[in-house]
Amino acid sequence: MEGGAYGAGKAGGAFDPYTLIRQPHTILRVVSWVFSIVVFGSIVNEGYLNSSSESEEFCIYNRNPNACGYGVTVGVLAFLTCLLYLALDVYFPQISSVKDRKKAVLSDIGVSAFWAFLWFVGFCYLANQWQVSKPKDNPLNEGTDAARAAIAFSFFSIFTWSLTAALAVRRFKDLTFQEEYSTLFPTSAQP
């Protein structure tokens, strides 16, 4: 193991954006961030339709405002969560305590797994509501590409968040190894 990769060896060092950008969990977070923008952006932009016979807009997903609301809410909250954890990724090398690093990684595991679950629910919900939508509600097929894009990127988000959780589990194992090594060999150099 390279010295200081997960421990206090590099704490307090200079910020290196190149190293940050090359890390797989950072790349997955940026991809998840973009996917969340696509989901909530497509629903907000083209997920609501007007008909000439009605004065109110209605959701393209089977006229169910809860489907559009769920997609927008999950998309916006995932966007904000990605920003929060990107900030944590920037700050992570500055954390010198192994226990604090473990807490950060444990929160990453839990939050990423939770978001993978929310995206799974969102994908199932949007796909189901899209499947039961009536063609007479949208005779001109307005916004259908945006509705399908939201469904597709909800599906892709399941995998990006799941992979992020899996990478966080790997980081946690590395941190646990380092903590055990430090306990067993307190006077020797860090691994």
GROMACS .gro file of N, CA and C in nm, residues 7 22 38 41 55-56 78 82-83 90-91 104 112 114-115 140 142 145 158 164-165 168 170 188 191:
model
   75
    7GLY      N    1  -0.466   0.735   0.518
    7GLY     CA    2  -0.443   0.776   0.656
    7GLY      C    3  -0.402   0.919   0.668
   22ARG      N    4  -0.907   1.224  -1.090
   22ARG     CA    5  -0.877   1.088  -1.135
   22ARG      C    6  -0.936   0.980  -1.046
   38VAL      N    7  -3.017   1.586  -1.559
   38VAL     CA    8  -3.097   1.542  -1.674
   38VAL      C    9  -3.238   1.503  -1.628
   41GLY      N   10  -3.423   1.818  -1.482
   41GLY     CA   11  -3.434   1.918  -1.589
   41GLY      C   12  -3.534   1.878  -1.695
   55SER      N   13  -5.752   2.434  -1.828
   55SER     CA   14  -5.676   2.554  -1.795
   55SER      C   15  -5.547   2.520  -1.718
   56GLU      N   16  -5.541   2.404  -1.655
   56GLU     CA   17  -5.425   2.366  -1.575
   56GLU      C   18  -5.333   2.272  -1.651
   78ALA      N   19  -3.071   1.475  -0.514
   78ALA     CA   20  -2.951   1.402  -0.556
   78ALA      C   21  -2.844   1.499  -0.606
   82CYS      N   22  -2.484   1.523  -0.432
   82CYS     CA   23  -2.359   1.510  -0.508
   82CYS      C   24  -2.266   1.627  -0.480
   83LEU      N   25  -2.319   1.747  -0.477
   83LEU     CA   26  -2.236   1.863  -0.446
   83LEU      C   27  -2.176   1.853  -0.306
   90VAL      N   28  -1.316   1.674  -0.167
   90VAL     CA   29  -1.210   1.775  -0.169
   90VAL      C   30  -1.148   1.787  -0.031
   91TYR      N   31  -1.230   1.784   0.072
   91TYR     CA   32  -1.183   1.802   0.209
   91TYR      C   33  -1.123   1.674   0.269
  104ALA      N   34  -1.678   0.960   0.779
  104ALA     CA   35  -1.711   1.018   0.649
  104ALA      C   36  -1.740   0.908   0.546
  112SER      N   37  -2.504   0.673  -0.028
  112SER     CA   38  -2.501   0.621  -0.166
  112SER      C   39  -2.597   0.504  -0.184
  114PHE      N   40  -2.865   0.449  -0.005
  114PHE     CA   41  -2.999   0.506   0.006
  114PHE      C   42  -3.041   0.570  -0.126
  115TRP      N   43  -2.949   0.644  -0.191
  115TRP     CA   44  -2.982   0.707  -0.318
  115TRP      C   45  -3.000   0.603  -0.429
  140LEU      N   46  -5.015   1.483  -2.956
  140LEU     CA   47  -4.904   1.533  -3.038
  140LEU      C   48  -4.768   1.481  -2.993
  142GLU      N   49  -4.597   1.549  -2.733
  142GLU     CA   50  -4.510   1.653  -2.680
  142GLU      C   51  -4.441   1.603  -2.554
  145ASP      N   52  -3.987   1.253  -2.548
  145ASP     CA   53  -3.843   1.227  -2.540
  145ASP      C   54  -3.789   1.264  -2.402
  158ILE      N   55  -2.921   0.438  -1.081
  158ILE     CA   56  -2.917   0.324  -0.989
  158ILE      C   57  -2.775   0.267  -0.986
  164THR      N   58  -2.086   0.383  -0.645
  164THR     CA   59  -2.030   0.475  -0.548
  164THR      C   60  -2.031   0.412  -0.408
  165ALA      N   61  -2.139   0.345  -0.374
  165ALA     CA   62  -2.147   0.276  -0.244
  165ALA      C   63  -2.043   0.164  -0.237
  168ALA      N   64  -1.709   0.307  -0.179
  168ALA     CA   65  -1.698   0.355  -0.041
  168ALA      C   66  -1.673   0.237   0.054
  170ARG      N   67  -1.505  -0.027  -0.026
  170ARG     CA   68  -1.361  -0.056  -0.045
  170ARG      C   69  -1.275   0.044   0.031
  188SER      N   70   0.624   0.197   1.420
  188SER     CA   71   0.675   0.187   1.282
  188SER      C   72   0.606   0.289   1.193
  191PRO      N   73   0.172   0.246   0.678
  191PRO     CA   74   0.182   0.171   0.551
  191PRO      C   75   0.155   0.261   0.432
   0.00000   0.00000   0.00000
